[in-house]
Amino acid sequence: MKLVTFQSAAGATDVGIVDGDTVTPISSILPDAPKDMIGVITAGEPLLSALANGLSGAKERHDLADLTLAPPISKPGKILCFGLNYADHAAEGGNKVPDYPAVFIRTPASLVAPGGPVVRPKVSEQLDYEAELTIVIGKGGRHISESDALNHIFGYTILTDVSVRDFQRKAPQWTMGKNFDGTGPLGPVIVTSDELPAGADGLGIRTRLNGQTVQDSLTSEMVFKVPRIIAIVSEVMTLEPGDIIATGTPAGVAHARKPPLWMKAGDIIEVEVDGIGTLTNPIVDE
């Protein structure tokens, strides 16, 4: 099942099921359905089964192209990001493949809706792109084993981890360069895990800047695969429904090119992951 969060006619947000080019609000199938994605995630499989059974009889449908989408989860409890998780990306930046992952946190204020503007801050011209398969946690837990990790996943989405590179390198911690407002497009959909290969392994992942392919790889190239990622994180903290974990980016980023291919106002950035879709955003100046 593919799920979106969209702006309703009343100005609130609603959750819908994507079926081809149309979206069915889940409230039109089950009037008492949750009003937000974390509620859907928390309700889990019983709700998804009921929605699937009632979808064909739903009378309210909207054209996907006519809807204003929001980030699938607007305020995740945690936004965790894995750095240097593709060997070729580590190498292009002069880094060794890590024995233990570099993990940083994004804030909800950095998130951008599908189609919304990514903001190049006035304090920097070094705006870079990173395509990232992103895990959506369904069942929470601590000390989750690799063998059980996939049972804790609700689904997957896409994060365009836009980085302000000079601020990222001002200190050993990457937080400042990864958390400018308006630099974290998320979406466009969450695809439930049953529709993708186990651990979302072997999916094509690519980035296009103004139509030119600049990143092109497979999720099977990740150093730390999805089950290991969940096991590592849950050694430290309790994962909760709706938490998201971005799994790193492959080679081809702007800072490694000669000359660097920094994004600028007027550019269009597209990140595509097979089986999930394409997340498209324009670049604007602050």
PDB file of C-alpha atoms in Angstrom:
ATOM      1  CA  MET A   1       0.000   0.000   0.000  1.00  0.00           C
ATOM      2  CA  LYS A   2       1.165   3.517  -0.810  1.00  0.00           C
ATOM      3  CA  LEU A   3       0.119   6.223   1.630  1.00  0.00           C
ATOM      4  CA  VAL A   4       0.323  10.014   1.418  1.00  0.00           C
ATOM      5  CA  THR A   5      -0.444  12.926   3.680  1.00  0.00           C
ATOM      6  CA  PHE A   6      -2.242  15.720   1.839  1.00  0.00           C
ATOM      7  CA  GLN A   7      -3.920  19.032   2.492  1.00  0.00           C
ATOM      8  CA  SER A   8      -7.676  18.663   2.734  1.00  0.00           C
ATOM      9  CA  ALA A   9     -10.159  21.225   1.419  1.00  0.00           C
ATOM     10  CA  ALA A  10     -10.684  22.449   4.971  1.00  0.00           C
ATOM     11  CA  GLY A  11      -6.983  23.227   5.324  1.00  0.00           C
ATOM     12  CA  ALA A  12      -6.182  20.340   7.635  1.00  0.00           C
ATOM     13  CA  THR A  13      -4.141  17.307   6.637  1.00  0.00           C
ATOM     14  CA  ASP A  14      -5.512  13.876   5.835  1.00  0.00           C
ATOM     15  CA  VAL A  15      -4.056  10.483   4.988  1.00  0.00           C
ATOM     16  CA  GLY A  16      -4.834   8.870   1.664  1.00  0.00           C
ATOM     17  CA  ILE A  17      -4.175   5.659  -0.244  1.00  0.00           C
ATOM     18  CA  VAL A  18      -2.538   6.076  -3.635  1.00  0.00           C
ATOM     19  CA  ASP A  19      -4.041   3.887  -6.341  1.00  0.00           C
ATOM     20  CA  GLY A  20      -2.504   4.698  -9.686  1.00  0.00           C
ATOM     21  CA  ASP A  21      -3.139   8.387 -10.330  1.00  0.00           C
ATOM     22  CA  THR A  22      -5.818   8.756  -7.664  1.00  0.00           C
ATOM     23  CA  VAL A  23      -5.891   9.152  -3.888  1.00  0.00           C
ATOM     24  CA  THR A  24      -8.637   7.856  -1.611  1.00  0.00           C
ATOM     25  CA  PRO A  25      -8.866   9.505   1.825  1.00  0.00           C
ATOM     26  CA  ILE A  26      -8.825   6.780   4.448  1.00  0.00           C
ATOM     27  CA  SER A  27     -11.604   8.626   6.283  1.00  0.00           C
ATOM     28  CA  SER A  28     -13.886   7.891   3.315  1.00  0.00           C
ATOM     29  CA  ILE A  29     -13.304   4.169   3.902  1.00  0.00           C
ATOM     30  CA  LEU A  30     -13.393   4.177   7.696  1.00  0.00           C
ATOM     31  CA  PRO A  31     -14.905   7.335   9.210  1.00  0.00           C
ATOM     32  CA  ASP A  32     -13.106   6.717  12.507  1.00  0.00           C
ATOM     33  CA  ALA A  33      -9.705   6.163  10.880  1.00  0.00           C
ATOM     34  CA  PRO A  34      -6.717   8.044  12.336  1.00  0.00           C
ATOM     35  CA  LYS A  35      -6.247  11.594  11.089  1.00  0.00           C
ATOM     36  CA  ASP A  36      -2.463  11.453  10.775  1.00  0.00           C
ATOM     37  CA  MET A  37       0.193   9.044   9.550  1.00  0.00           C
ATOM     38  CA  ILE A  38       1.604   8.209  12.974  1.00  0.00           C
ATOM     39  CA  GLY A  39      -1.888   7.145  13.988  1.00  0.00           C
ATOM     40  CA  VAL A  40      -2.060   4.872  10.937  1.00  0.00           C
ATOM     41  CA  ILE A  41       1.359   3.438  11.702  1.00  0.00           C
ATOM     42  CA  THR A  42       0.482   2.817  15.329  1.00  0.00           C
ATOM     43  CA  ALA A  43      -2.772   1.058  14.375  1.00  0.00           C
ATOM     44  CA  GLY A  44      -0.758  -1.234  12.134  1.00  0.00           C
ATOM     45  CA  GLU A  45      -1.834  -4.297  10.179  1.00  0.00           C
ATOM     46  CA  PRO A  46      -5.469  -4.535  11.386  1.00  0.00           C
ATOM     47  CA  LEU A  47      -6.146  -1.032  10.069  1.00  0.00           C
ATOM     48  CA  LEU A  48      -4.289  -1.639   6.806  1.00  0.00           C
ATOM     49  CA  SER A  49      -6.289  -4.812   6.197  1.00  0.00           C
ATOM     50  CA  ALA A  50      -9.567  -3.013   6.851  1.00  0.00           C
ATOM     51  CA  LEU A  51      -8.570  -0.191   4.492  1.00  0.00           C
ATOM     52  CA  ALA A  52      -7.548  -2.632   1.762  1.00  0.00           C
ATOM     53  CA  ASN A  53     -10.864  -4.468   2.060  1.00  0.00           C
ATOM     54  CA  GLY A  54     -12.870  -1.255   1.852  1.00  0.00           C
ATOM     55  CA  LEU A  55     -10.877   0.548  -0.833  1.00  0.00           C
ATOM     56  CA  SER A  56     -12.829  -0.686  -3.850  1.00  0.00           C
ATOM     57  CA  GLY A  57     -16.107   0.567  -2.378  1.00  0.00           C
ATOM     58  CA  ALA A  58     -14.874   4.053  -1.477  1.00  0.00           C
ATOM     59  CA  LYS A  59     -16.736   6.833  -3.254  1.00  0.00           C
ATOM     60  CA  GLU A  60     -14.359   9.729  -2.614  1.00  0.00           C
ATOM     61  CA  ARG A  61     -11.288   9.878  -4.842  1.00  0.00           C
ATOM     62  CA  HIS A  62      -9.005  12.731  -5.863  1.00  0.00           C
ATOM     63  CA  ASP A  63      -6.546  13.104  -8.702  1.00  0.00           C
ATOM     64  CA  LEU A  64      -3.086  12.836  -7.204  1.00  0.00           C
ATOM     65  CA  ALA A  65      -1.836  15.639  -9.461  1.00  0.00           C
ATOM     66  CA  ASP A  66      -4.435  18.016  -8.010  1.00  0.00           C
ATOM     67  CA  LEU A  67      -3.480  17.494  -4.358  1.00  0.00           C
ATOM     68  CA  THR A  68      -1.020  19.465  -2.265  1.00  0.00           C
ATOM     69  CA  LEU A  69       1.102  16.894  -0.491  1.00  0.00           C
ATOM     70  CA  ALA A  70       2.689  17.328   2.926  1.00  0.00           C
ATOM     71  CA  PRO A  71       5.620  15.335   4.285  1.00  0.00           C
ATOM     72  CA  PRO A  72       4.184  11.865   4.984  1.00  0.00           C
ATOM     73  CA  ILE A  73       5.087  12.370   8.652  1.00  0.00           C
ATOM     74  CA  SER A  74       5.332  16.048   9.560  1.00  0.00           C
ATOM     75  CA  LYS A  75       6.817  15.663  13.030  1.00  0.00           C
ATOM     76  CA  PRO A  76       8.589  12.354  13.472  1.00  0.00           C
ATOM     77  CA  GLY A  77       9.748  11.686  17.010  1.00  0.00           C
ATOM     78  CA  LYS A  78      13.210  10.956  15.632  1.00  0.00           C
ATOM     79  CA  ILE A  79      14.852  11.690  12.292  1.00  0.00           C
ATOM     80  CA  LEU A  80      18.074   9.679  12.274  1.00  0.00           C
ATOM     81  CA  CYS A  81      20.511   9.738   9.358  1.00  0.00           C
ATOM     82  CA  PHE A  82      23.373   7.390   8.508  1.00  0.00           C
ATOM     83  CA  GLY A  83      26.435   8.967   6.902  1.00  0.00           C
ATOM     84  CA  LEU A  84      29.109   7.322   4.722  1.00  0.00           C
ATOM     85  CA  ASN A  85      26.939   4.225   4.267  1.00  0.00           C
ATOM     86  CA  TYR A  86      27.959   3.605   0.651  1.00  0.00           C
ATOM     87  CA  ALA A  87      31.621   2.735   0.108  1.00  0.00           C
ATOM     88  CA  ASP A  88      31.861   4.739  -3.111  1.00  0.00           C
ATOM     89  CA  HIS A  89      30.471   7.853  -1.412  1.00  0.00           C
ATOM     90  CA  ALA A  90      32.934   7.481   1.472  1.00  0.00           C
ATOM     91  CA  ALA A  91      35.772   7.179  -1.027  1.00  0.00           C
ATOM     92  CA  GLU A  92      34.795  10.212  -3.106  1.00  0.00           C
ATOM     93  CA  GLY A  93      35.021  12.340   0.042  1.00  0.00           C
ATOM     94  CA  GLY A  94      38.395  10.904   1.064  1.00  0.00           C
ATOM     95  CA  ASN A  95      36.917   8.914   3.956  1.00  0.00           C
ATOM     96  CA  LYS A  96      37.450   5.318   5.000  1.00  0.00           C
ATOM     97  CA  VAL A  97      34.528   2.914   5.030  1.00  0.00           C
ATOM     98  CA  PRO A  98      33.425   3.090   8.674  1.00  0.00           C
ATOM     99  CA  ASP A  99      33.508   0.127  11.042  1.00  0.00           C
ATOM    100  CA  TYR A 100      30.765   1.849  13.000  1.00  0.00           C
ATOM    101  CA  PRO A 101      28.312   4.223  11.317  1.00  0.00           C
ATOM    102  CA  ALA A 102      28.342   7.994  11.462  1.00  0.00           C
ATOM    103  CA  VAL A 103      24.859   8.891  12.716  1.00  0.00           C
ATOM    104  CA  PHE A 104      23.367  12.371  12.999  1.00  0.00           C
ATOM    105  CA  ILE A 105      19.934  13.782  13.739  1.00  0.00           C
ATOM    106  CA  ARG A 106      17.721  16.041  11.669  1.00  0.00           C
ATOM    107  CA  THR A 107      15.001  18.214  13.150  1.00  0.00           C
ATOM    108  CA  PRO A 108      11.387  18.365  11.904  1.00  0.00           C
ATOM    109  CA  ALA A 109      11.896  22.069  11.088  1.00  0.00           C
ATOM    110  CA  SER A 110      14.230  21.038   8.272  1.00  0.00           C
ATOM    111  CA  LEU A 111      11.591  18.937   6.488  1.00  0.00           C
ATOM    112  CA  VAL A 112      10.096  19.970   3.151  1.00  0.00           C
ATOM    113  CA  ALA A 113       6.931  18.671   1.493  1.00  0.00           C
ATOM    114  CA  PRO A 114       7.000  16.916  -1.883  1.00  0.00           C
ATOM    115  CA  GLY A 115       7.060  19.668  -4.469  1.00  0.00           C
ATOM    116  CA  GLY A 116       7.910  22.279  -1.851  1.00  0.00           C
ATOM    117  CA  PRO A 117      10.901  24.610  -2.166  1.00  0.00           C
ATOM    118  CA  VAL A 118      14.334  23.664  -0.894  1.00  0.00           C
ATOM    119  CA  VAL A 119      15.876  26.850   0.462  1.00  0.00           C
ATOM    120  CA  ARG A 120      19.477  27.750  -0.346  1.00  0.00           C
ATOM    121  CA  PRO A 121      20.480  29.801   2.705  1.00  0.00           C
ATOM    122  CA  LYS A 122      21.872  33.282   2.188  1.00  0.00           C
ATOM    123  CA  VAL A 123      24.976  32.387   4.222  1.00  0.00           C
ATOM    124  CA  SER A 124      26.243  29.710   1.811  1.00  0.00           C
ATOM    125  CA  GLU A 125      26.439  28.698  -1.840  1.00  0.00           C
ATOM    126  CA  GLN A 126      27.473  25.106  -1.073  1.00  0.00           C
ATOM    127  CA  LEU A 127      24.068  23.406  -1.374  1.00  0.00           C
ATOM    128  CA  ASP A 128      24.485  19.688  -2.057  1.00  0.00           C
ATOM    129  CA  TYR A 129      22.098  16.797  -2.755  1.00  0.00           C
ATOM    130  CA  GLU A 130      21.961  13.294  -1.265  1.00  0.00           C
ATOM    131  CA  ALA A 131      19.443  10.595  -2.238  1.00  0.00           C
ATOM    132  CA  GLU A 132      18.436   8.410   0.705  1.00  0.00           C
ATOM    133  CA  LEU A 133      16.189   5.401   1.135  1.00  0.00           C
ATOM    134  CA  THR A 134      14.412   6.012   4.431  1.00  0.00           C
ATOM    135  CA  ILE A 135      13.023   3.488   6.912  1.00  0.00           C
ATOM    136  CA  VAL A 136       9.718   4.173   8.675  1.00  0.00           C
ATOM    137  CA  ILE A 137       9.475   2.377  12.013  1.00  0.00           C
ATOM    138  CA  GLY A 138       6.188   0.593  12.696  1.00  0.00           C
ATOM    139  CA  LYS A 139       6.700  -1.341  15.909  1.00  0.00           C
ATOM    140  CA  GLY A 140       8.890   0.266  18.522  1.00  0.00           C
ATOM    141  CA  GLY A 141      11.461  -1.419  20.673  1.00  0.00           C
ATOM    142  CA  ARG A 142      14.912  -1.462  22.212  1.00  0.00           C
ATOM    143  CA  HIS A 143      17.735  -3.950  21.649  1.00  0.00           C
ATOM    144  CA  ILE A 144      16.123  -5.199  18.462  1.00  0.00           C
ATOM    145  CA  SER A 145      18.022  -8.100  16.901  1.00  0.00           C
ATOM    146  CA  GLU A 146      18.948  -8.145  13.228  1.00  0.00           C
ATOM    147  CA  SER A 147      16.858 -11.281  12.800  1.00  0.00           C
ATOM    148  CA  ASP A 148      13.775  -9.474  14.126  1.00  0.00           C
ATOM    149  CA  ALA A 149      14.467  -6.019  12.708  1.00  0.00           C
ATOM    150  CA  LEU A 150      12.298  -6.274   9.597  1.00  0.00           C
ATOM    151  CA  ASN A 151       9.261  -6.983  11.795  1.00  0.00           C
ATOM    152  CA  HIS A 152       9.656  -3.472  13.239  1.00  0.00           C
ATOM    153  CA  ILE A 153       9.399  -1.699   9.857  1.00  0.00           C
ATOM    154  CA  PHE A 154       6.132  -0.171   8.686  1.00  0.00           C
ATOM    155  CA  GLY A 155       7.466   0.905   5.327  1.00  0.00           C
ATOM    156  CA  TYR A 156       9.874   3.076   3.395  1.00  0.00           C
ATOM    157  CA  THR A 157       9.995   6.571   1.953  1.00  0.00           C
ATOM    158  CA  ILE A 158      12.610   8.948   0.488  1.00  0.00           C
ATOM    159  CA  LEU A 159      14.622  11.731   2.087  1.00  0.00           C
ATOM    160  CA  THR A 160      16.581  14.191  -0.034  1.00  0.00           C
ATOM    161  CA  ASP A 161      19.280  14.940   2.535  1.00  0.00           C
ATOM    162  CA  VAL A 162      20.266  18.387   1.292  1.00  0.00           C
ATOM    163  CA  SER A 163      23.523  19.448   2.922  1.00  0.00           C
ATOM    164  CA  VAL A 164      25.139  22.856   3.363  1.00  0.00           C
ATOM    165  CA  ARG A 165      28.690  21.583   2.995  1.00  0.00           C
ATOM    166  CA  ASP A 166      30.765  24.456   4.380  1.00  0.00           C
ATOM    167  CA  PHE A 167      28.649  24.504   7.543  1.00  0.00           C
ATOM    168  CA  GLN A 168      28.861  20.714   7.762  1.00  0.00           C
ATOM    169  CA  ARG A 169      32.653  21.022   7.895  1.00  0.00           C
ATOM    170  CA  LYS A 170      32.919  23.859  10.400  1.00  0.00           C
ATOM    171  CA  ALA A 171      33.120  21.311  13.226  1.00  0.00           C
ATOM    172  CA  PRO A 172      33.520  17.544  13.657  1.00  0.00           C
ATOM    173  CA  GLN A 173      29.776  17.219  14.255  1.00  0.00           C
ATOM    174  CA  TRP A 174      27.656  17.519  11.093  1.00  0.00           C
ATOM    175  CA  THR A 175      24.504  18.832  12.756  1.00  0.00           C
ATOM    176  CA  MET A 176      24.672  22.451  11.620  1.00  0.00           C
ATOM    177  CA  GLY A 177      25.176  21.642   7.946  1.00  0.00           C
ATOM    178  CA  LYS A 178      22.309  19.155   7.966  1.00  0.00           C
ATOM    179  CA  ASN A 179      19.593  21.176   9.697  1.00  0.00           C
ATOM    180  CA  PHE A 180      19.037  24.432   7.856  1.00  0.00           C
ATOM    181  CA  ASP A 181      15.325  25.158   7.568  1.00  0.00           C
ATOM    182  CA  GLY A 182      13.822  23.878   4.340  1.00  0.00           C
ATOM    183  CA  THR A 183      16.549  21.411   3.390  1.00  0.00           C
ATOM    184  CA  GLY A 184      14.982  17.986   3.996  1.00  0.00           C
ATOM    185  CA  PRO A 185      12.402  16.939   1.402  1.00  0.00           C
ATOM    186  CA  LEU A 186      10.515  13.830   2.566  1.00  0.00           C
ATOM    187  CA  GLY A 187       8.090  11.646   0.610  1.00  0.00           C
ATOM    188  CA  PRO A 188       6.215  11.627  -1.640  1.00  0.00           C
ATOM    189  CA  VAL A 189       4.685   8.410  -0.255  1.00  0.00           C
ATOM    190  CA  ILE A 190       5.272   5.755   2.355  1.00  0.00           C
ATOM    191  CA  VAL A 191       5.243   2.299   0.779  1.00  0.00           C
ATOM    192  CA  THR A 192       4.427  -0.482   3.208  1.00  0.00           C
ATOM    193  CA  SER A 193       7.194  -3.021   3.575  1.00  0.00           C
ATOM    194  CA  ASP A 194       5.187  -5.897   2.091  1.00  0.00           C
ATOM    195  CA  GLU A 195       5.369  -4.234  -1.344  1.00  0.00           C
ATOM    196  CA  LEU A 196       9.183  -4.145  -1.466  1.00  0.00           C
ATOM    197  CA  PRO A 197      11.971  -6.730  -1.221  1.00  0.00           C
ATOM    198  CA  ALA A 198      13.011  -7.707   2.289  1.00  0.00           C
ATOM    199  CA  GLY A 199      14.993  -4.847   3.788  1.00  0.00           C
ATOM    200  CA  ALA A 200      14.346  -2.827   0.585  1.00  0.00           C
ATOM    201  CA  ASP A 201      17.479  -4.518  -0.738  1.00  0.00           C
ATOM    202  CA  GLY A 202      18.526  -4.248  -4.366  1.00  0.00           C
ATOM    203  CA  LEU A 203      16.408  -1.217  -5.258  1.00  0.00           C
ATOM    204  CA  GLY A 204      17.685   1.324  -7.747  1.00  0.00           C
ATOM    205  CA  ILE A 205      18.365   4.718  -6.190  1.00  0.00           C
ATOM    206  CA  ARG A 206      19.185   7.772  -8.288  1.00  0.00           C
ATOM    207  CA  THR A 207      19.235  11.566  -8.347  1.00  0.00           C
ATOM    208  CA  ARG A 208      18.573  13.877 -11.260  1.00  0.00           C
ATOM    209  CA  LEU A 209      19.510  17.548 -11.202  1.00  0.00           C
ATOM    210  CA  ASN A 210      17.731  19.503 -13.931  1.00  0.00           C
ATOM    211  CA  GLY A 211      17.102  16.204 -15.710  1.00  0.00           C
ATOM    212  CA  GLN A 212      20.730  15.043 -15.591  1.00  0.00           C
ATOM    213  CA  THR A 213      21.420  11.847 -13.643  1.00  0.00           C
ATOM    214  CA  VAL A 214      24.058  12.626 -11.009  1.00  0.00           C
ATOM    215  CA  GLN A 215      23.667   9.639  -8.668  1.00  0.00           C
ATOM    216  CA  ASP A 216      22.809   6.093  -9.754  1.00  0.00           C
ATOM    217  CA  SER A 217      23.253   3.063  -7.525  1.00  0.00           C
ATOM    218  CA  LEU A 218      21.519   0.196  -5.715  1.00  0.00           C
ATOM    219  CA  THR A 219      20.487  -0.066  -2.080  1.00  0.00           C
ATOM    220  CA  SER A 220      22.335  -3.394  -2.004  1.00  0.00           C
ATOM    221  CA  GLU A 221      25.541  -1.322  -2.021  1.00  0.00           C
ATOM    222  CA  MET A 222      24.904  -0.021   1.500  1.00  0.00           C
ATOM    223  CA  VAL A 223      27.655  -0.864   3.990  1.00  0.00           C
ATOM    224  CA  PHE A 224      25.173  -1.278   6.848  1.00  0.00           C
ATOM    225  CA  LYS A 225      22.014  -2.936   5.567  1.00  0.00           C
ATOM    226  CA  VAL A 226      18.558  -2.195   6.931  1.00  0.00           C
ATOM    227  CA  PRO A 227      18.432  -4.918   9.619  1.00  0.00           C
ATOM    228  CA  ARG A 228      21.863  -3.928  10.913  1.00  0.00           C
ATOM    229  CA  ILE A 229      20.882  -0.243  10.963  1.00  0.00           C
ATOM    230  CA  ILE A 230      17.900  -0.959  13.185  1.00  0.00           C
ATOM    231  CA  ALA A 231      19.932  -3.192  15.478  1.00  0.00           C
ATOM    232  CA  ILE A 232      22.665  -0.555  15.881  1.00  0.00           C
ATOM    233  CA  VAL A 233      20.276   2.308  16.604  1.00  0.00           C
ATOM    234  CA  SER A 234      18.165   0.315  19.046  1.00  0.00           C
ATOM    235  CA  GLU A 235      21.229  -0.570  21.104  1.00  0.00           C
ATOM    236  CA  VAL A 236      21.252   3.102  22.074  1.00  0.00           C
ATOM    237  CA  MET A 237      17.662   4.332  22.027  1.00  0.00           C
ATOM    238  CA  THR A 238      14.105   3.076  22.016  1.00  0.00           C
ATOM    239  CA  LEU A 239      12.584   3.271  18.560  1.00  0.00           C
ATOM    240  CA  GLU A 240       8.967   4.377  18.342  1.00  0.00           C
ATOM    241  CA  PRO A 241       6.240   4.178  15.673  1.00  0.00           C
ATOM    242  CA  GLY A 242       6.762   6.908  13.094  1.00  0.00           C
ATOM    243  CA  ASP A 243      10.493   7.343  13.708  1.00  0.00           C
ATOM    244  CA  ILE A 244      12.417   7.564  10.442  1.00  0.00           C
ATOM    245  CA  ILE A 245      15.955   6.500   9.600  1.00  0.00           C
ATOM    246  CA  ALA A 246      17.676   7.712   6.426  1.00  0.00           C
ATOM    247  CA  THR A 247      20.161   5.107   5.240  1.00  0.00           C
ATOM    248  CA  GLY A 248      22.879   7.112   3.492  1.00  0.00           C
ATOM    249  CA  THR A 249      23.679   8.179  -0.052  1.00  0.00           C
ATOM    250  CA  PRO A 250      25.745   6.762  -2.930  1.00  0.00           C
ATOM    251  CA  ALA A 251      28.518   8.489  -4.856  1.00  0.00           C
ATOM    252  CA  GLY A 252      27.992  11.415  -7.181  1.00  0.00           C
ATOM    253  CA  VAL A 253      27.335  14.267  -4.766  1.00  0.00           C
ATOM    254  CA  ALA A 254      28.070  17.850  -5.753  1.00  0.00           C
ATOM    255  CA  HIS A 255      31.084  18.493  -3.522  1.00  0.00           C
ATOM    256  CA  ALA A 256      33.058  15.600  -5.057  1.00  0.00           C
ATOM    257  CA  ARG A 257      32.751  16.930  -8.603  1.00  0.00           C
ATOM    258  CA  LYS A 258      35.283  19.174 -10.288  1.00  0.00           C
ATOM    259  CA  PRO A 259      34.080  21.848 -10.307  1.00  0.00           C
ATOM    260  CA  PRO A 260      31.486  21.243  -7.567  1.00  0.00           C
ATOM    261  CA  LEU A 261      27.916  21.049  -8.838  1.00  0.00           C
ATOM    262  CA  TRP A 262      26.263  23.150  -6.133  1.00  0.00           C
ATOM    263  CA  MET A 263      22.510  23.595  -6.444  1.00  0.00           C
ATOM    264  CA  LYS A 264      21.168  27.081  -7.081  1.00  0.00           C
ATOM    265  CA  ALA A 265      17.858  28.885  -7.354  1.00  0.00           C
ATOM    266  CA  GLY A 266      15.840  27.648 -10.304  1.00  0.00           C
ATOM    267  CA  ASP A 267      17.242  24.114 -10.199  1.00  0.00           C
ATOM    268  CA  ILE A 268      14.987  21.070  -9.916  1.00  0.00           C
ATOM    269  CA  ILE A 269      16.158  18.134  -7.796  1.00  0.00           C
ATOM    270  CA  GLU A 270      14.580  14.694  -8.233  1.00  0.00           C
ATOM    271  CA  VAL A 271      15.337  11.629  -6.120  1.00  0.00           C
ATOM    272  CA  GLU A 272      13.942   8.307  -7.274  1.00  0.00           C
ATOM    273  CA  VAL A 273      13.897   4.932  -5.527  1.00  0.00           C
ATOM    274  CA  ASP A 274      12.476   1.939  -7.372  1.00  0.00           C
ATOM    275  CA  GLY A 275       9.163   0.794  -5.967  1.00  0.00           C
ATOM    276  CA  ILE A 276       8.642   4.014  -4.016  1.00  0.00           C
ATOM    277  CA  GLY A 277       8.563   6.804  -6.578  1.00  0.00           C
ATOM    278  CA  THR A 278      10.146  10.162  -7.269  1.00  0.00           C
ATOM    279  CA  LEU A 279      10.526  13.076  -4.875  1.00  0.00           C
ATOM    280  CA  THR A 280      10.767  16.353  -6.794  1.00  0.00           C
ATOM    281  CA  ASN A 281      11.573  19.809  -5.396  1.00  0.00           C
ATOM    282  CA  PRO A 282      12.635  23.204  -6.766  1.00  0.00           C
ATOM    283  CA  ILE A 283      15.528  25.205  -5.316  1.00  0.00           C
ATOM    284  CA  VAL A 284      14.929  28.792  -4.192  1.00  0.00           C
ATOM    285  CA  ASP A 285      17.101  31.412  -2.502  1.00  0.00           C
ATOM    286  CA  GLU A 286      16.403  32.489   1.060  1.00  0.00           C
TER     287      GLU A 286
END
